[in-house]
Amino acid sequence: MAEGEDLHSFTSIMDALVRISTGMKNMERELLCPVCKEMYKEPLVLPCMHNVCHICATEILLQQGYVCPDPTSEPTSPASTPATRSPRLGRRVMPKPERLDRLLKSGFGNRTPGLRKRGRHRGTRRTWLFLRVQSRKLPAWTRDLGERGLGSLFRNLTLERVVERYRHTINVSTAIMCQFCKPPQMEATKGCTECKSSFCNECFKLYHPWGTQKAQHEPTPPTLTFRPKGLTCPEHREEVTHYCKTCQRLVCQLCRVRRTHTGHKITPVVSAFQALKDKLTKSLTYILGNQDTVQTQISELEETLRLTEANGMQAKEEVARLMRGLCALLEEKQASLLNAIEECRQERVSHLRGQLNEHRAMMENSGMVGYAQEVLKETDQPCFVQAAKQLHNRIIRATDSLQCFQPAASPSFSHFQVDVSRELKMLTDLTFIKAPEAPVIDTQRTYAYDQIFLCWRLPQHSPPAWHYTVEFRRAEPKGKALKLWQRREEVRGTSAVVEYLDTDCIYVLRVRGCNKAGFGEYSEDIYLHTPPAQVLNFFLDNRWGFNRERLAISKDQRAVRSVPGLPMLFAAERLMTSCHLSIDLVIGDVAVTQGRSYWACCVDPSSYLVKVGVGLESKLQEWFQVPQDVVSPRYDPDSGHDSGAEDTTLDTAPPFAFLTIGMGKILLSHGVALTSRDTGNCTAPLPPRVGICLDYEHSKVTFFDAVSFRSLWECGIDCSGPVCPAFCFIGGGALHLQELVANRQERKVTIGGFSKLD
């Protein structure tokens, strides 16, 4: 039993040692200098918040043509003296060019995003002299060193301690030897921070004689790395006591009172220590508590890496296959063209050779001429006629060919030229398919009403998109968790309708295209405000009380135009005799009896005088039965909003409420003005659409700019009975009701055999 427990304990100890060893081995990557690829030695914190060995930083600057102190000397910050060198520190050879190239190409020294740029130190020049002797690209951190160069940088003592603990962990059995013993060396038992060396007992007494200043040196445990007891200001050699949040730099008391940190947020280093330690502890606790998630993400990354390798090879093979097919097609086309040229050449050569033989026969010593001469010697007339007839035909053809000589074929092959300029340009432009660029939202056609109608287009030189994805979500106030994106996949065309939205909310929408190359970039987010209530769908009523002489309603009963005609001209002629003008009224074909309702309309900016609003159905019927006349608005002292206040007491809500619009302006005078212009009579520009929201339960009506949903005017109304939308015209004018998104009919346009939604 005891042996089993001992074995179990031994196994647990071994497992723990293996875990510690594995963790320390993995940590070694964090302790390597990015320049020399060795463990840090006297690391400096660069302005970009990276770390690098002091000697490595010096060597880089020397290679770049700067004159600086001896690269093997220790940094003057924070506590080492310039004249003192550690007896253990040997000189290091100058870095090889490949080390510097590795540093520059790896992006080492780039500023970490989110870190503030450290302010330049404006102290006097002491140990640093900038002398450019050649023009070469420098690492980014060299531009932020200031006039004191490396002397203005802090030494990362914490990183040094971690490196020392790591070295001690992996080299537990390695003893630290005395640096002053003659061979054979003794094991060191003491160290001296001031001397920066390790001693055995005898050597410590020898180099720290009694009665001298060195006898005051305090012994420390032996070590290979000697560090100062604490950080001191590189400039003033004072202990750092505060932390500047603005510069993100430790400062001393003298630094605080200097002009460099005037107006900066400075806190005690104790507060900065505790705050940063709490944040680091919290973040580390979160990471350690989500190791399963980390492992899952590692597996996902490994799978992504595997797929990347496989898909990369597959893509290369696909491109190679296409190129081979293209080469095969070119070879086939080459053979076809060369065959056509060869057939033409053979045909021409055959004709030319026949013509050549005919002309050779006409020579004096040729067979045809000699034969003809012999035939002419024939004296027998019948025999001569018989033989000469056939010969004469040949002679005639030869004579004609001689008189009208022309080669039987042209030697030129100019009509066999091939124009490959277009194909060469296509091959030059041959590249990978690109995903569509970010679409551009058409803000003129996009709007929110009963639903959201979203319209967009691709940039001019963007690759085409096969389809689009529309994403939308509710915009939440700061501090609240964001809603997840909702999507409409594979949208054909350049417009989409988003349905089932909440009222009086702000939605953010975006679009991206997709083709064979995959999804492109998202468009810029667009924010749309939904109406404050459910949209009321109605038509203009043309049945009762409608003046057909002066009002014209469209066939779809959603637009109306006032045509004053001759009565208006006669009234204008009698304008100086206090003429009266009639008010033409048109109402909606529905009445509201409960809840909240919203609708919008567009008023023609050139309208003379238009009133849009609501009214009690019973009062509006009385208005129709008794024709109403008003004095010309030019002489009317009260041409503002008509809220029926003249016919009611102060305690009774008016039976109707109208917003007055004329000449491209809105008159804001009565009721509660919700704009910045809320004192006295004033006007506001006419928005593209005017919205009306009727709250029947609270007997209140509010007028909005239907584009931005900015409130224009609000007043009470009598809701003791059914309330109807109403519109009044004085003089010429026109308006039309906002079309419901659900009623939009998308037009299909055929282009090149493809159907496109407009």
Coordinates of C-alpha atoms in Angstrom, one line a residue, residues 63 143 231 249 264 284 355 378 408 432 452 454 527 551 560 630 634 690:
Q63 CA 25.5 50.2 -39.1
R143 CA 12.9 58.5 -35.2
L231 CA 14.6 52.3 -12.0
R249 CA 6.3 57.0 -19.3
H264 CA -0.5 65.8 -18.5
L284 CA -4.6 36.5 -17.4
Q355 CA 2.5 28.9 -116.6
E378 CA 4.2 19.6 -144.8
A408 CA -1.0 33.0 -112.5
F432 CA -7.4 36.4 -61.1
I452 CA -37.2 49.6 -45.5
L454 CA -32.7 49.7 -49.7
Y527 CA -28.6 54.3 -40.5
L551 CA -59.1 69.7 -57.5
V560 CA -54.0 65.6 -55.8
V630 CA -61.0 83.3 -46.1
R634 CA -51.6 88.5 -48.2
V690 CA -43.6 65.6 -44.2

